[in-house]
GROMACS .gro file of C-alpha atoms in nm:
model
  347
    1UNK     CA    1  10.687  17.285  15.237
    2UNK     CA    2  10.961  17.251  15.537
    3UNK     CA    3  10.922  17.557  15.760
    4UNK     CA    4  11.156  17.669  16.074
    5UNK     CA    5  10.961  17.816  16.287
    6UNK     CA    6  11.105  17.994  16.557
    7UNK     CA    7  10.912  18.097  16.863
    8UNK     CA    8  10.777  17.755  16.806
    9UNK     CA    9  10.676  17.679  17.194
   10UNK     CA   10  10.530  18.004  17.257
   11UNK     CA   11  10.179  18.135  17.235
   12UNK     CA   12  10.098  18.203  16.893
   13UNK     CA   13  10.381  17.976  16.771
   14UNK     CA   14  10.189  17.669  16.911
   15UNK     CA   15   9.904  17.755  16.739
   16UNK     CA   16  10.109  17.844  16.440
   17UNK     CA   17  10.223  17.493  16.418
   18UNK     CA   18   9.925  17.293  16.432
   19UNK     CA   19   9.825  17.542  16.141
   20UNK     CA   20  10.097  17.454  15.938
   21UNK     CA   21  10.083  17.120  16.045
   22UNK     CA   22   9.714  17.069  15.911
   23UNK     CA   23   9.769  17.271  15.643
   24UNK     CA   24  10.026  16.982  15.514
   25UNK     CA   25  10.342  17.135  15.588
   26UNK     CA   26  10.635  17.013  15.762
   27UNK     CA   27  10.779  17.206  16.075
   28UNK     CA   28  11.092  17.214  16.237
   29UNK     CA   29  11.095  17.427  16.596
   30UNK     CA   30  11.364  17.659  16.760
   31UNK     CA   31  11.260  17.791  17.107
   32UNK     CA   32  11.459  17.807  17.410
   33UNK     CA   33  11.181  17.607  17.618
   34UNK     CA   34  11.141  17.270  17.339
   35UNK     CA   35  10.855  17.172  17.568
   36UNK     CA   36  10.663  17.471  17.539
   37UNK     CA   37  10.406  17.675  17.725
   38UNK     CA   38  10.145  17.360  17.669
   39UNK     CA   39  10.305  17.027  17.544
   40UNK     CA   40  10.113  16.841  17.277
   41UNK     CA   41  10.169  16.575  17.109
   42UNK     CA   42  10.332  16.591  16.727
   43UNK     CA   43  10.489  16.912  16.855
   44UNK     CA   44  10.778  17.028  16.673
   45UNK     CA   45  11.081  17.011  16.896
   46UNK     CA   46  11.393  17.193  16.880
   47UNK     CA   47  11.581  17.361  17.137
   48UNK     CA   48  11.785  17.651  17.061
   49UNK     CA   49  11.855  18.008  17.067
   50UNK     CA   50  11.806  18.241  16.764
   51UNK     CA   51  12.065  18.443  16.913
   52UNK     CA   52  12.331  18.151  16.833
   53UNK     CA   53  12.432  18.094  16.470
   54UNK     CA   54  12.530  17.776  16.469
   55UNK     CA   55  12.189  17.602  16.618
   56UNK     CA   56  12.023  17.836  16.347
   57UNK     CA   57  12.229  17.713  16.080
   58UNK     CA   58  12.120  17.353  16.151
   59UNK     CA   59  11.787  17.457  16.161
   60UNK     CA   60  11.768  17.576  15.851
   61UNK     CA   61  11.922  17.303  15.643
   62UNK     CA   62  11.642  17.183  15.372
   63UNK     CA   63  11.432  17.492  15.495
   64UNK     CA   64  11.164  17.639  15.223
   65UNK     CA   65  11.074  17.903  15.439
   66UNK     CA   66  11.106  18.057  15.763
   67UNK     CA   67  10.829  18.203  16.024
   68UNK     CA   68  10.997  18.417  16.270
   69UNK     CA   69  10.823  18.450  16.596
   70UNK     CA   70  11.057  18.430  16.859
   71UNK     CA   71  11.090  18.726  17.041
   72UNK     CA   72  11.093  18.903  17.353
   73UNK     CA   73  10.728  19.081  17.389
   74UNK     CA   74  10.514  19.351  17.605
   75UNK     CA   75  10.563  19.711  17.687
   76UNK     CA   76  10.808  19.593  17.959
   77UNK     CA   77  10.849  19.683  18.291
   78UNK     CA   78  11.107  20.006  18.279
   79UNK     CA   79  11.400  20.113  18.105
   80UNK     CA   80  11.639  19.819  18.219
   81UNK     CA   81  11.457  19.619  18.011
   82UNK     CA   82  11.663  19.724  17.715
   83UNK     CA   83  11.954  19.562  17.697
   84UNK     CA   84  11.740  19.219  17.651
   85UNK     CA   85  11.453  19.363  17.433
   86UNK     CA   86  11.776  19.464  17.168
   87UNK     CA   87  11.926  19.181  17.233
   88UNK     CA   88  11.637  18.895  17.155
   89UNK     CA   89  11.497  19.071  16.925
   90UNK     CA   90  11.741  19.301  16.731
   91UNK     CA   91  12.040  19.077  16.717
   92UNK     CA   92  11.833  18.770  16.750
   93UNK     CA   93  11.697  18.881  16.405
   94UNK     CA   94  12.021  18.971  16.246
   95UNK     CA   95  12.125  18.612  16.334
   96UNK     CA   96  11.837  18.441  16.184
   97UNK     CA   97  11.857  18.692  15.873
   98UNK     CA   98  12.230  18.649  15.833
   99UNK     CA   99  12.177  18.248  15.867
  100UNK     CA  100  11.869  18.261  15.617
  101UNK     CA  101  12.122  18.447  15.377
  102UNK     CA  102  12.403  18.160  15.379
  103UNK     CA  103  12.155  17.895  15.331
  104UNK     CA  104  12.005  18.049  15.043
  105UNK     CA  105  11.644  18.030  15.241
  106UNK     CA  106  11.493  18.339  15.080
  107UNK     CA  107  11.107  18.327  15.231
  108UNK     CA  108  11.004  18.473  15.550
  109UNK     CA  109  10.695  18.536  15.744
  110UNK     CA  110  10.790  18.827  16.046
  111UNK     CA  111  10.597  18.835  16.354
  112UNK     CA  112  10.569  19.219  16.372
  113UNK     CA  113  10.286  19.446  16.582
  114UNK     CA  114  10.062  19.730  16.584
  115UNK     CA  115  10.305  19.902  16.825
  116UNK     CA  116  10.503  20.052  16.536
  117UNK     CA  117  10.254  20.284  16.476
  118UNK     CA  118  10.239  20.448  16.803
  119UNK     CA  119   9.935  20.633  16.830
  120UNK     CA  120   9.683  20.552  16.534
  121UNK     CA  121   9.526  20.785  16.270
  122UNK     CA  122   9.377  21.118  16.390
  123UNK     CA  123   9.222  21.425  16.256
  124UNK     CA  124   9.168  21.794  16.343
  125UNK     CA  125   8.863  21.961  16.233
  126UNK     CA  126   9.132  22.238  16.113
  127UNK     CA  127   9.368  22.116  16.050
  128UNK     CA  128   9.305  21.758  15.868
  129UNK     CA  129   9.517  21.431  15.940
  130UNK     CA  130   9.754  21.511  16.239
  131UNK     CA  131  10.005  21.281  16.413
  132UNK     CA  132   9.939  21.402  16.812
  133UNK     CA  133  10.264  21.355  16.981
  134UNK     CA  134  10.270  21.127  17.281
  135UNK     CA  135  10.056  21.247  17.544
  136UNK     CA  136  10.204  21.454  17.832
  137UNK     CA  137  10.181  21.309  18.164
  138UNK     CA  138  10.035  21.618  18.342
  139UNK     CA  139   9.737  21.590  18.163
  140UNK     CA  140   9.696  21.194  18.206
  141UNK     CA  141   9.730  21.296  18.579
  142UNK     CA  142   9.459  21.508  18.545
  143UNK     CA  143   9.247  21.287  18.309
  144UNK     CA  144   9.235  21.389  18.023
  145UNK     CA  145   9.369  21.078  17.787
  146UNK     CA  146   9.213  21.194  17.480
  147UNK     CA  147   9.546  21.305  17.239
  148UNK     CA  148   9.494  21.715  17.141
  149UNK     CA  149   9.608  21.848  16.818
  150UNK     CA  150   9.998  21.937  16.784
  151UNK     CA  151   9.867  22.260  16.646
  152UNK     CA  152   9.565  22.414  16.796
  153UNK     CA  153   9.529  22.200  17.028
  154UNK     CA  154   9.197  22.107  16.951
  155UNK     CA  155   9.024  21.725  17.037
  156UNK     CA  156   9.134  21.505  16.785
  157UNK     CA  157   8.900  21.222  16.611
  158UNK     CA  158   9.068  20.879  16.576
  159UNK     CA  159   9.043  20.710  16.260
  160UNK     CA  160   9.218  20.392  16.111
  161UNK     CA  161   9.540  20.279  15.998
  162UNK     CA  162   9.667  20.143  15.679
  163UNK     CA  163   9.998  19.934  15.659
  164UNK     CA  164  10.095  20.299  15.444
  165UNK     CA  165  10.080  20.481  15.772
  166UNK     CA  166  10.438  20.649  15.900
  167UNK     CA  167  10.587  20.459  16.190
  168UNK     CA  168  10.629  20.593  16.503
  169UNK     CA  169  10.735  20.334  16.816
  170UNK     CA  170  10.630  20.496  17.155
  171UNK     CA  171  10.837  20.267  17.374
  172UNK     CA  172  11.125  20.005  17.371
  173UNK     CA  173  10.929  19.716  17.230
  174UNK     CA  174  10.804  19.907  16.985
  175UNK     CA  175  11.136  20.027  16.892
  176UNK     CA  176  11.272  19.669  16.832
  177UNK     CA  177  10.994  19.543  16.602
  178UNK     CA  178  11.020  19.848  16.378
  179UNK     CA  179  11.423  19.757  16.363
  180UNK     CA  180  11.314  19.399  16.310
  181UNK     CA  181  11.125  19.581  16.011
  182UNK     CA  182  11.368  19.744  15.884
  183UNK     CA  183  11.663  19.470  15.905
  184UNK     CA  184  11.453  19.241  15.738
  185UNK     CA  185  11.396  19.512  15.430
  186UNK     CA  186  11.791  19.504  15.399
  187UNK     CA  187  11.804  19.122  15.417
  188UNK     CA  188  11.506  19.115  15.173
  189UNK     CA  189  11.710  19.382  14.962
  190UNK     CA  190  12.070  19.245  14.942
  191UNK     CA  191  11.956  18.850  14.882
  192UNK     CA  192  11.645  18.909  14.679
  193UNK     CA  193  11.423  18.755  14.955
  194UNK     CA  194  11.087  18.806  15.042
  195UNK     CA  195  10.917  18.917  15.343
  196UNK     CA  196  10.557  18.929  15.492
  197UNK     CA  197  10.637  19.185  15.803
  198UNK     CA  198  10.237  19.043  15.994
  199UNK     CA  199  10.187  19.365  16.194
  200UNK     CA  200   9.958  19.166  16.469
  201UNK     CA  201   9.692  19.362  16.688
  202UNK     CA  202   9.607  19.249  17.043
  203UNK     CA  203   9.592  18.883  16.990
  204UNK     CA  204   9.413  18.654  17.287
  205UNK     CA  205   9.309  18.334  17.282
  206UNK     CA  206   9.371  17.955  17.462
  207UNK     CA  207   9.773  17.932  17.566
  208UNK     CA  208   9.775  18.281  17.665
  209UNK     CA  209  10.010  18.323  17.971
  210UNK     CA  210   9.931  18.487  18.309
  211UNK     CA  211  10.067  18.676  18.567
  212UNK     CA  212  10.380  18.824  18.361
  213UNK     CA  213  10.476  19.148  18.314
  214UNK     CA  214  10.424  19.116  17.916
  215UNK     CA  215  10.095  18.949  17.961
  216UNK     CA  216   9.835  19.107  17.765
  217UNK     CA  217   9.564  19.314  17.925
  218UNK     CA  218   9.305  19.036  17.832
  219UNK     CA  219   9.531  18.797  18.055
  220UNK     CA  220   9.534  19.048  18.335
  221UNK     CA  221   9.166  19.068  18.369
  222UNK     CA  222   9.106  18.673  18.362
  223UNK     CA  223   9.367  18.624  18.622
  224UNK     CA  224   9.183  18.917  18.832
  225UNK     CA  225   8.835  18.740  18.780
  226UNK     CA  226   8.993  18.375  18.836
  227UNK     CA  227   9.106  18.483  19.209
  228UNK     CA  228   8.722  18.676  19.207
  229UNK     CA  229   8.839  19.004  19.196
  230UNK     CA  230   8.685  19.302  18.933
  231UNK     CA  231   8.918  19.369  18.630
  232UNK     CA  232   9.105  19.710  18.666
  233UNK     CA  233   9.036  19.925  18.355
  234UNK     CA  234   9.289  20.183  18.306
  235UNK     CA  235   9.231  20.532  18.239
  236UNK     CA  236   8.871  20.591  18.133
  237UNK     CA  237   8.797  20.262  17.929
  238UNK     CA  238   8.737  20.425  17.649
  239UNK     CA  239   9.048  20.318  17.465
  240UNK     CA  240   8.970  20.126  17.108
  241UNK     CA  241   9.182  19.800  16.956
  242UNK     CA  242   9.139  19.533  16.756
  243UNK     CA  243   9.112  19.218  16.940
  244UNK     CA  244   9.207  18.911  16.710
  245UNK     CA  245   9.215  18.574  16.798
  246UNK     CA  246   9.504  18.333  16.823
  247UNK     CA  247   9.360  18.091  16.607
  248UNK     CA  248   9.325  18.351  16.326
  249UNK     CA  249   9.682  18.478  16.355
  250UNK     CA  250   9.775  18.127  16.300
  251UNK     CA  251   9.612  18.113  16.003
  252UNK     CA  252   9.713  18.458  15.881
  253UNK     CA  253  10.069  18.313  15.937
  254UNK     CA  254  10.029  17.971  15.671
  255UNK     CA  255   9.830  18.196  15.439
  256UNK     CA  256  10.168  18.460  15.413
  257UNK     CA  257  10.408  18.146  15.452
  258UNK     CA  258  10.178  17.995  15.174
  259UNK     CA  259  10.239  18.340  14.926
  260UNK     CA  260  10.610  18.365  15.025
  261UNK     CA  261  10.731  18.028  14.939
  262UNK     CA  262  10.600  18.028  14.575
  263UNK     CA  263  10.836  18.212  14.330
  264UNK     CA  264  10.963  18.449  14.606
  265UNK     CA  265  11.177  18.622  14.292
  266UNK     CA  266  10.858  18.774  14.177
  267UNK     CA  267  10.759  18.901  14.534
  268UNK     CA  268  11.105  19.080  14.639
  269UNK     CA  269  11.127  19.301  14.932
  270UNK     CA  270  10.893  19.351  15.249
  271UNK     CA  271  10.533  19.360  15.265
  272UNK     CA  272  10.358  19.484  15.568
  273UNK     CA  273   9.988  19.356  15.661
  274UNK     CA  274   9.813  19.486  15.931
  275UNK     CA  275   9.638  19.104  16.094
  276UNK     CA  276   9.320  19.210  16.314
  277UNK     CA  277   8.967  19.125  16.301
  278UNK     CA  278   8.851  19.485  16.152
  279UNK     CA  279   8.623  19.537  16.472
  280UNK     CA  280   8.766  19.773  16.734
  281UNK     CA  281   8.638  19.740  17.061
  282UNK     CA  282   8.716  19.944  17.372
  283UNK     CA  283   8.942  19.785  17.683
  284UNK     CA  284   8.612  19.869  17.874
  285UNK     CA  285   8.396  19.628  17.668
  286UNK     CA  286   8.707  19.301  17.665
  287UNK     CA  287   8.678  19.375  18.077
  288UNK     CA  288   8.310  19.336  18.055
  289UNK     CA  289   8.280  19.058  17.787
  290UNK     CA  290   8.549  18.856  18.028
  291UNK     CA  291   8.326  18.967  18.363
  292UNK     CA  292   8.026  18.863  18.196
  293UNK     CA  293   8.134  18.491  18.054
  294UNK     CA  294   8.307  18.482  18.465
  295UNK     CA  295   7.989  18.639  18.584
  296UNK     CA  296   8.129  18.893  18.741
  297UNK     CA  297   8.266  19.146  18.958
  298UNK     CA  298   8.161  19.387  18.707
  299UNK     CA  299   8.509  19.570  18.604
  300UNK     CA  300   8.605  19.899  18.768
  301UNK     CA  301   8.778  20.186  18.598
  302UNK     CA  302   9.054  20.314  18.767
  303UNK     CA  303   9.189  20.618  18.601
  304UNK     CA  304   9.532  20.493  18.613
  305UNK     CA  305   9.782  20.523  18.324
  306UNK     CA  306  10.115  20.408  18.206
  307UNK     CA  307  10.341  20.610  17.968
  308UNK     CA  308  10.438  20.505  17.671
  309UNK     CA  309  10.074  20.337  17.612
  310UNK     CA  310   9.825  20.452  17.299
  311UNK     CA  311   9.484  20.551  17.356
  312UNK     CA  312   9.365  20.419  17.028
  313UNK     CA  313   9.528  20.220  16.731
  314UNK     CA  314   9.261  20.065  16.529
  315UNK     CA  315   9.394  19.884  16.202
  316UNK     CA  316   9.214  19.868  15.872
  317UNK     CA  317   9.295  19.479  15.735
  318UNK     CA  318   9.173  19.523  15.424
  319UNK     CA  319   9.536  19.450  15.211
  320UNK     CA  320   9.550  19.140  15.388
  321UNK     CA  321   9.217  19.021  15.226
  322UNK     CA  322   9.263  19.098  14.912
  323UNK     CA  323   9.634  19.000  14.879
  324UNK     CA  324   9.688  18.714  15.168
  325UNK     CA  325   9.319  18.610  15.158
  326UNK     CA  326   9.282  18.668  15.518
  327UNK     CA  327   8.974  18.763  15.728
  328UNK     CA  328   8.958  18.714  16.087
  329UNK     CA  329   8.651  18.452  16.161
  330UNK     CA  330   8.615  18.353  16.528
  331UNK     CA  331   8.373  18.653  16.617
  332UNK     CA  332   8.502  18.842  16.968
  333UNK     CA  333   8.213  18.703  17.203
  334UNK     CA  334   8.254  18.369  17.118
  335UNK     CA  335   8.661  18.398  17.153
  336UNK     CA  336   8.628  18.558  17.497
  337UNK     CA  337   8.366  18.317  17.610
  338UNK     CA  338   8.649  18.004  17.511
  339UNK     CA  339   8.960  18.238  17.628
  340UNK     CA  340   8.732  18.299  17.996
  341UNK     CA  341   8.691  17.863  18.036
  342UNK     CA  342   9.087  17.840  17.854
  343UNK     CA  343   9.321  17.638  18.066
  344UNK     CA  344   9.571  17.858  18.191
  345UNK     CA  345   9.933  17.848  18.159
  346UNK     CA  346  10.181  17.998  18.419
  347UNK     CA  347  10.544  18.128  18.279
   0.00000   0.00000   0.00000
């Protein structure tokens, strides 16, 4: 199969194309840095911007399918951030869907996130399965992170969410991979195409960048170890994810790519999958599982906060098992052991 893949330099685009690469596909790239973040050989090169048609449009001659990674990523650093986010990832999107359209390509894989859930699954003891709404900022000041019930006001329990769960993007980021979503669901619509939206969880692994204001917060705490400082755990450390790793994502990616590609008539429309290992852990235990394969300082919680973060999204994978036949294998000590030793990249 001949695959564009865009994002192809980045992070988990790397490691998506060795995947496809060993998987016996062939891969064309489309990334604004052709080098990459870590240059290897066999690498598939091609500069360009998804944001202009006509390098797309090259791209995609004698394309099967398309994995769509490129993208602007993180919670961001404030509200000026906007015009970009919408920009690389909005109308970067409608390009690339728009593109896909002309040259018949009607297969795609879409790097989407967790983060278009907001704030997980939660019930009330009254009042059943509540959505809390996002959590004021007087009471993060005064520490109390744990989301109440919209109704009573009562402690909520946090529970799991299916790909079935309503949307509900808590900051800009957020807001541009549910529109990603949702423009691919029109593409998919109007051509007959088919789309695998691959909502990842907090991926880590080797590649990772540091010292960026999108970095993940497993990035952040290496960096803080590497100079010998403790990580700085953010409000109580209590907060649960799913931490997946890189290498699994990659795989989740040919598997999707794989199910696309064949008789994509029969598969019309978008198909969400939630891609995480189906173990939450708490930001508190990552801090200590990095601290520990470092040996230390020993992490300290800070009681700090930023709006527009979730104190818990925890994803149930189970449709992408049975339909993808996908299951996370590289088991979270053993990825944070390799991610702690990782060579690190600067961007």
């Amino acid at each position: 199969m001949d695959v564009l893949l865009t994002g192809s330099a980045g992070f988990i685009g790397s490691h998506i194309a060795e995947a496809l690469i060993a998987a016996g596909h062939r891969v064309r790239g489309l990334d604004l840095r052709p080098d990459g973040l870590h240059p290897r050989p066999g690498a598939p090169a091609g500069s360009g911007d998804v944001r202009d048609a006509a390098a797309v449009a090259r791209r995609l001659e004698g394309v099967d399918a398309v994995c769509h990674q490129a993208a602007k990523v993180g919670l961001g650093v404030d509200i000026s951030d906007l015009p970009d986010y919408a920009s690389v990832n909005v109308h970067g999107t409608a390009v690339l869907l728009a593109e896909m359209a002309r040259a018949g390509v009607g297969a795609l894989v879409l790097a989407s996130s967790m983060v278009v859930y907001g704030e997980g699954a939660y019930a009330c003891r009254a009042h059943g399965p509540v959505r809390p709404a996002p959590r004021p900022q007087e009471a993060l000041r005064a520490g109390r992170f744990e989301p109440d019930c919209p109704q009573c006001g009562s402690p909520l329990a946090p529970g799991i969410v299916a790909e079935d769960a309503m949307p509900d993007p808590r900051n800009v980021y957020a807001d541009t991979k549910l529109a990603q979503e949702h423009l691919a669901a029109s593409w998919a619509r109007a051509t007959g195409g088919c789309v695998a939206a691959l909502r990842y969880h907090n991926v880590y692994g080797p590649r990772m960048p540091r010292d960026t204001p999108y970095a993940g917060v497993a990035a952040i705490f290496r960096s803080r170890l590497m100079n010998g400082e403790a990580p700085l755990v953010f409000e109580d450390g209590a907060q649960r994810r799913d931490f997946v790793h890189v290498r699994d994502v990659a795989r989740a990616n040919v598997l999707a790519l794989e199910q696309v590609a064949v008789s994509p008539q029969q598969r019309q429309g978008l198909r969400a999958y939630n891609i995480a290992s189906g173990q939450p852990r708490t930001i508190g235990e990552v801090a200590g599982a990095l601290a520990t394969a470092f040996g230390g300082p020993d992490p300290q919680v800070t009681g700090e906060y930023r709006l527009g973060d979730v104190r818990h999204i925890v994803a149930r994978p189970d449709r992408a098992r049975s339909e993808l036949g996908f299951s996370a294998s590289v088991p979270f000590t053993d990825g944070m052991a390799e991610f702690a030793s990782a060579t690190v990249i600067d961007q």
